[in-house]
Amino acid sequence: MYLPKDNSKENYGLVVYLHAGGFTTGDKVDDKKMLTWLCSKGYVTVGINYTLRTEKNDASVLTQSNEIKEAIPKVIEEAKNHGYNINGITMSGGSAGGALAMLYAYRDVEESPVPVKLLFQMVGPSSYFVEDWGIYGLNQKNMKN
């Protein structure tokens, strides 16, 4: 978590940036330079790691997105513990991280502890066709309508 030097504001925006890596590689430390820059603009910023898919685990886009969903309230609480009240979120990411950011911004928005105000990503998803989602662990049985 990167915290602005100026902690005198009543409220702060949170920028969450999820790392790229095709759901199988990457780490939040890869985005330190960007997160530091965004923080210098007055935002609380955070990168969140998620379980990377391997041939030896059951990690999928579904499980990864659920990890992000579980992390957001904890991030907001931690910022509050440091004196930064969060009143809105920007969800963002690169490639795979962008897809996970989109899932949070669209699927989980109703459960978000603060409003999602902006979504951006560096590289878009590879497919918008539901029939292709099986490779990501997303299918009719486990997606909310």
Coordinates of N, CA and C in Angstrom, one line a residue:
M1 N 0.9 -1.2 0.0 CA 0.0 0.0 0.0 C 0.9 1.2 0.0
Y2 N 0.5 2.2 -0.9 CA 1.3 3.4 -1.0 C 0.4 4.5 -0.5
L3 N 0.8 5.3 0.5 CA 0.0 6.4 1.1 C 0.5 7.8 0.7
P4 N -0.3 8.7 0.3 CA 0.1 10.0 0.0 C 0.7 10.7 1.2
K5 N 1.7 11.6 1.0 CA 2.3 12.3 2.1 C 1.3 13.3 2.7
D6 N 0.4 13.8 2.0 CA -0.6 14.7 2.5 C -1.7 13.9 3.0
N7 N -1.9 13.8 4.4 CA -3.0 13.1 4.9 C -4.0 14.0 5.6
S8 N -4.1 15.2 5.1 CA -5.0 16.2 5.7 C -6.4 16.2 5.0
K9 N -6.6 15.5 4.0 CA -7.9 15.4 3.3 C -8.9 14.6 4.1
E10 N -10.2 14.9 4.0 CA -11.2 14.2 4.6 C -11.4 12.8 4.0
N11 N -11.3 12.7 2.7 CA -11.4 11.5 1.9 C -10.4 11.3 0.8
Y12 N -10.1 10.1 0.5 CA -9.1 9.8 -0.6 C -9.7 8.8 -1.5
G13 N -9.3 8.8 -2.8 CA -9.6 7.8 -3.7 C -8.5 6.7 -3.6
L14 N -9.0 5.5 -3.9 CA -8.1 4.3 -3.9 C -7.9 3.8 -5.3
V15 N -6.7 3.6 -5.8 CA -6.4 3.0 -7.1 C -5.9 1.6 -6.8
V16 N -6.6 0.6 -7.3 CA -6.1 -0.8 -7.3 C -5.6 -1.1 -8.6
Y17 N -4.3 -1.5 -8.7 CA -3.8 -2.0 -10.0 C -3.4 -3.4 -9.9
L18 N -3.9 -4.3 -10.7 CA -3.7 -5.7 -10.7 C -2.7 -6.1 -11.8
H19 N -1.7 -6.8 -11.4 CA -0.6 -7.1 -12.3 C -1.0 -8.0 -13.5
A20 N -0.2 -7.8 -14.6 CA -0.4 -8.6 -15.8 C 0.3 -10.0 -15.6
G21 N 0.2 -10.9 -16.6 CA 0.9 -12.1 -16.5 C 0.1 -13.3 -17.0
G22 N -0.9 -13.1 -17.7 CA -1.7 -14.2 -18.3 C -2.3 -15.2 -17.3
F23 N -2.5 -14.7 -16.1 CA -3.1 -15.4 -15.0 C -2.1 -16.5 -14.4
T24 N -0.9 -16.5 -15.0 CA 0.1 -17.6 -14.6 C 1.4 -17.0 -14.1
T25 N 1.7 -15.7 -14.3 CA 2.9 -15.1 -13.8 C 2.6 -13.7 -13.4
G26 N 3.7 -13.1 -12.9 CA 3.6 -11.7 -12.4 C 3.5 -11.5 -10.9
D27 N 3.7 -10.3 -10.5 CA 3.7 -10.0 -9.1 C 3.4 -8.5 -8.9
K28 N 2.8 -8.1 -7.9 CA 2.5 -6.7 -7.6 C 3.7 -5.8 -7.6
V29 N 4.9 -6.3 -7.2 CA 6.1 -5.5 -7.1 C 6.5 -5.1 -8.5
D30 N 6.0 -5.7 -9.6 CA 6.4 -5.3 -10.9 C 5.8 -4.0 -11.3
D31 N 4.8 -3.5 -10.5 CA 4.1 -2.3 -10.8 C 4.4 -1.2 -9.8
K32 N 5.5 -1.3 -9.0 CA 5.9 -0.4 -8.0 C 6.1 1.0 -8.5
K33 N 6.7 1.2 -9.6 CA 7.0 2.5 -10.2 C 5.6 3.2 -10.5
M34 N 4.7 2.5 -11.1 CA 3.4 3.1 -11.5 C 2.6 3.4 -10.2
L35 N 2.6 2.5 -9.3 CA 1.8 2.7 -8.0 C 2.4 3.9 -7.2
T36 N 3.7 4.1 -7.2 CA 4.3 5.2 -6.5 C 4.0 6.5 -7.2
W37 N 4.0 6.5 -8.5 CA 3.6 7.7 -9.3 C 2.2 8.1 -9.0
L38 N 1.2 7.1 -9.1 CA -0.2 7.4 -8.8 C -0.4 7.9 -7.4
C39 N 0.4 7.4 -6.5 CA 0.3 7.9 -5.1 C 0.8 9.3 -5.0
S40 N 1.8 9.7 -5.8 CA 2.3 11.0 -5.7 C 1.3 12.0 -6.2
K41 N 0.3 11.6 -6.9 CA -0.8 12.4 -7.4 C -2.0 12.5 -6.4
G42 N -1.8 11.9 -5.2 CA -2.7 12.1 -4.1 C -3.7 10.9 -3.9
Y43 N -3.4 9.8 -4.5 CA -4.3 8.6 -4.3 C -3.6 7.6 -3.4
V44 N -4.4 6.9 -2.6 CA -3.9 5.7 -2.0 C -3.9 4.7 -3.1
T45 N -2.7 4.0 -3.2 CA -2.6 3.0 -4.2 C -2.2 1.6 -3.7
V46 N -2.6 0.6 -4.4 CA -2.3 -0.7 -3.9 C -2.2 -1.7 -5.1
G47 N -1.3 -2.6 -5.1 CA -1.3 -3.7 -6.0 C -1.7 -5.0 -5.1
I48 N -2.4 -5.8 -5.7 CA -2.9 -7.0 -5.0 C -2.4 -8.3 -5.8
N49 N -1.7 -9.2 -5.1 CA -1.4 -10.4 -5.8 C -2.6 -11.4 -5.7
Y50 N -2.6 -12.4 -6.5 CA -3.6 -13.4 -6.5 C -2.9 -14.7 -6.9
T51 N -3.5 -15.8 -6.5 CA -2.9 -17.1 -6.7 C -2.7 -17.3 -8.2
L52 N -1.5 -17.6 -8.7 CA -1.2 -17.8 -10.1 C -1.6 -19.3 -10.5
R53 N -2.1 -19.4 -11.6 CA -2.5 -20.7 -12.2 C -1.3 -21.5 -12.5
T54 N -1.2 -22.7 -12.1 CA -0.2 -23.7 -12.4 C -0.8 -25.0 -12.8
E55 N 0.0 -25.9 -13.3 CA -0.5 -27.2 -13.6 C -0.8 -28.0 -12.3
K56 N -0.3 -27.5 -11.2 CA -0.5 -28.3 -9.9 C -1.6 -27.7 -9.0
N57 N -2.3 -26.6 -9.4 CA -3.3 -26.1 -8.5 C -4.6 -25.9 -9.3
D58 N -5.6 -25.5 -8.6 CA -7.0 -25.3 -9.2 C -7.3 -23.8 -9.4
A59 N -6.3 -23.0 -9.4 CA -6.5 -21.5 -9.5 C -7.1 -21.3 -10.9
S60 N -8.1 -20.4 -10.9 CA -8.7 -20.0 -12.2 C -9.1 -18.5 -12.1
V61 N -9.6 -18.0 -13.1 CA -10.0 -16.6 -13.1 C -11.1 -16.4 -12.0
L62 N -11.9 -17.4 -11.9 CA -12.9 -17.3 -10.8 C -12.3 -17.2 -9.4
T63 N -11.4 -18.1 -9.1 CA -10.8 -18.1 -7.8 C -10.0 -16.9 -7.6
Q64 N -9.2 -16.5 -8.6 CA -8.4 -15.3 -8.6 C -9.3 -14.0 -8.3
S65 N -10.4 -13.9 -9.0 CA -11.3 -12.8 -8.9 C -11.9 -12.8 -7.5
N66 N -12.2 -13.9 -6.9 CA -12.7 -14.0 -5.6 C -11.7 -13.5 -4.5
E67 N -10.4 -13.8 -4.8 CA -9.4 -13.4 -3.9 C -9.3 -11.8 -3.9
I68 N -9.4 -11.2 -5.1 CA -9.4 -9.8 -5.2 C -10.6 -9.2 -4.4
K69 N -11.8 -9.8 -4.6 CA -13.0 -9.4 -4.0 C -12.9 -9.4 -2.4
E70 N -12.2 -10.5 -1.9 CA -12.0 -10.6 -0.5 C -11.0 -9.6 0.0
A71 N -10.0 -9.2 -0.8 CA -9.0 -8.3 -0.4 C -9.4 -6.8 -0.3
I72 N -10.3 -6.4 -1.1 CA -10.7 -5.0 -1.2 C -11.2 -4.4 0.2
P73 N -12.1 -5.1 0.9 CA -12.5 -4.5 2.2 C -11.3 -4.4 3.2
K74 N -10.4 -5.4 3.1 CA -9.2 -5.4 4.0 C -8.3 -4.2 3.6
V75 N -8.1 -3.9 2.4 CA -7.3 -2.8 1.9 C -7.9 -1.5 2.4
I76 N -9.2 -1.3 2.3 CA -9.9 -0.1 2.7 C -9.8 0.0 4.2
E77 N -9.9 -1.0 5.0 CA -9.8 -1.0 6.4 C -8.3 -0.6 6.8
E78 N -7.4 -1.2 6.1 CA -6.0 -0.9 6.4 C -5.6 0.6 6.2
A79 N -6.2 1.1 5.1 CA -6.0 2.6 4.8 C -6.6 3.4 5.9
K80 N -7.8 3.0 6.3 CA -8.4 3.8 7.4 C -7.6 3.7 8.7
N81 N -7.0 2.6 9.0 CA -6.2 2.4 10.1 C -5.0 3.4 10.1
H82 N -4.6 3.8 8.9 CA -3.5 4.7 8.7 C -4.0 6.2 8.6
G83 N -5.3 6.4 8.8 CA -5.8 7.7 8.7 C -6.3 8.2 7.4
Y84 N -6.5 7.3 6.4 CA -6.9 7.6 5.1 C -8.3 7.0 4.8
N85 N -9.3 7.8 4.9 CA -10.7 7.4 4.6 C -10.9 7.3 3.1
I86 N -11.3 6.1 2.6 CA -11.5 5.9 1.2 C -13.0 6.1 0.9
N87 N -13.2 6.9 -0.2 CA -14.6 7.1 -0.6 C -14.9 6.7 -2.0
G88 N -13.9 6.1 -2.7 CA -14.2 5.6 -4.1 C -13.0 4.8 -4.5
I89 N -13.2 3.9 -5.5 CA -12.2 3.0 -6.0 C -12.0 3.2 -7.5
T90 N -10.8 3.2 -8.0 CA -10.5 3.0 -9.4 C -9.9 1.6 -9.5
M91 N -10.5 0.7 -10.3 CA -10.0 -0.6 -10.5 C -9.3 -0.6 -11.8
S92 N -8.1 -1.2 -11.8 CA -7.3 -1.2 -13.0 C -6.4 -2.4 -13.0
G93 N -5.8 -2.6 -14.2 CA -4.8 -3.7 -14.3 C -4.3 -3.8 -15.7
G94 N -3.3 -4.6 -15.9 CA -2.8 -4.9 -17.2 C -3.1 -6.3 -17.6
S95 N -3.6 -6.5 -18.8 CA -3.9 -7.8 -19.4 C -4.7 -8.6 -18.4
A96 N -4.2 -9.7 -17.9 CA -4.9 -10.6 -16.9 C -5.5 -9.8 -15.8
G97 N -4.6 -8.9 -15.2 CA -5.1 -8.0 -14.1 C -6.2 -7.1 -14.5
G98 N -6.2 -6.7 -15.8 CA -7.3 -5.9 -16.3 C -8.6 -6.6 -16.4
A99 N -8.5 -7.9 -16.7 CA -9.7 -8.8 -16.7 C -10.2 -9.0 -15.3
L100 N -9.3 -9.1 -14.4 CA -9.8 -9.3 -13.0 C -10.4 -8.0 -12.4
A101 N -9.8 -6.8 -12.9 CA -10.4 -5.5 -12.5 C -11.8 -5.4 -13.0
M102 N -12.0 -5.8 -14.3 CA -13.3 -5.7 -14.9 C -14.3 -6.6 -14.1
L103 N -13.9 -7.8 -13.7 CA -14.8 -8.6 -13.0 C -15.2 -8.0 -11.7
Y104 N -14.3 -7.4 -11.0 CA -14.6 -6.7 -9.7 C -15.6 -5.5 -10.0
A105 N -15.2 -4.7 -11.0 CA -16.0 -3.5 -11.3 C -17.4 -3.8 -11.8
Y106 N -17.6 -4.9 -12.4 CA -18.9 -5.3 -13.0 C -19.7 -6.3 -12.2
R107 N -19.0 -7.4 -11.8 CA -19.6 -8.5 -11.1 C -19.8 -8.2 -9.6
D108 N -18.8 -7.5 -9.0 CA -18.8 -7.4 -7.5 C -19.1 -6.0 -7.0
V109 N -19.5 -5.1 -7.9 CA -19.7 -3.7 -7.6 C -20.8 -3.5 -6.5
E110 N -21.8 -4.4 -6.5 CA -22.9 -4.2 -5.5 C -22.4 -4.5 -4.1
E111 N -21.4 -5.3 -4.0 CA -20.9 -5.7 -2.7 C -19.6 -4.9 -2.3
S112 N -19.2 -4.0 -3.1 CA -18.0 -3.2 -2.8 C -18.3 -2.3 -1.6
P113 N -17.4 -2.1 -0.7 CA -17.6 -1.3 0.5 C -17.7 0.2 0.2
V114 N -17.1 0.6 -1.0 CA -17.2 2.0 -1.5 C -17.4 1.9 -3.0
P115 N -18.0 3.0 -3.6 CA -18.3 2.9 -5.0 C -17.1 2.8 -5.9
V116 N -17.2 2.0 -6.9 CA -16.2 1.9 -8.0 C -16.6 3.1 -8.9
K117 N -15.6 4.0 -9.1 CA -15.9 5.2 -9.8 C -15.2 5.2 -11.2
L118 N -14.2 4.3 -11.4 CA -13.5 4.3 -12.7 C -12.9 2.9 -12.9
L119 N -12.9 2.5 -14.1 CA -12.2 1.2 -14.5 C -11.4 1.5 -15.7
F120 N -10.1 1.1 -15.7 CA -9.3 1.2 -16.9 C -8.3 0.0 -16.9
Q121 N -7.9 -0.4 -18.1 CA -7.0 -1.5 -18.2 C -6.1 -1.3 -19.4
M122 N -4.9 -1.9 -19.3 CA -3.9 -1.7 -20.3 C -4.1 -2.6 -21.5
V123 N -4.6 -3.8 -21.4 CA -4.8 -4.7 -22.5 C -6.1 -5.4 -22.2
G124 N -7.0 -5.4 -23.2 CA -8.4 -5.9 -23.0 C -8.4 -7.5 -23.0
P125 N -9.6 -8.0 -22.6 CA -9.7 -9.5 -22.5 C -9.6 -10.1 -23.9
S126 N -9.2 -11.4 -23.9 CA -9.1 -12.0 -25.2 C -10.4 -12.5 -25.8
S127 N -11.4 -12.7 -25.0 CA -12.7 -13.1 -25.6 C -13.9 -12.6 -24.8
Y128 N -14.9 -12.2 -25.4 CA -16.1 -11.8 -24.8 C -17.2 -12.9 -24.9
F129 N -16.9 -14.0 -25.5 CA -17.8 -15.1 -25.8 C -17.9 -16.0 -24.6
V130 N -19.1 -16.2 -24.0 CA -19.3 -17.0 -22.8 C -18.7 -18.4 -23.0
E131 N -18.9 -19.0 -24.2 CA -18.5 -20.3 -24.5 C -17.0 -20.5 -24.4
D132 N -16.2 -19.4 -24.4 CA -14.8 -19.5 -24.2 C -14.3 -19.4 -22.8
W133 N -15.2 -19.1 -21.9 CA -14.8 -18.9 -20.5 C -14.5 -20.1 -19.7
G134 N -14.8 -21.3 -20.2 CA -14.5 -22.5 -19.5 C -13.0 -22.6 -19.2
I135 N -12.2 -22.2 -20.1 CA -10.7 -22.3 -19.8 C -10.3 -21.4 -18.6
Y136 N -11.2 -20.4 -18.2 CA -10.8 -19.6 -17.1 C -11.5 -20.0 -15.8
G137 N -12.3 -21.1 -15.8 CA -13.0 -21.5 -14.7 C -14.3 -20.8 -14.5
L138 N -14.8 -20.1 -15.5 CA -16.1 -19.4 -15.5 C -17.0 -20.1 -16.4
N139 N -18.2 -20.5 -15.8 CA -19.2 -21.2 -16.6 C -20.6 -20.9 -16.0
Q140 N -21.6 -21.4 -16.7 CA -22.9 -21.1 -16.3 C -23.2 -21.5 -14.8
K141 N -22.6 -22.5 -14.3 CA -22.9 -23.0 -13.0 C -22.4 -22.1 -11.9
N142 N -21.3 -21.3 -12.1 CA -20.7 -20.6 -11.0 C -20.7 -19.1 -11.3
M143 N -21.4 -18.6 -12.3 CA -21.5 -17.2 -12.6 C -22.8 -16.6 -12.1
K144 N -22.8 -15.5 -11.5 CA -24.1 -14.8 -11.0 C -24.8 -14.3 -12.2
N145 N -26.1 -14.3 -12.2 CA -26.8 -13.6 -13.3 C -27.1 -12.2 -12.9

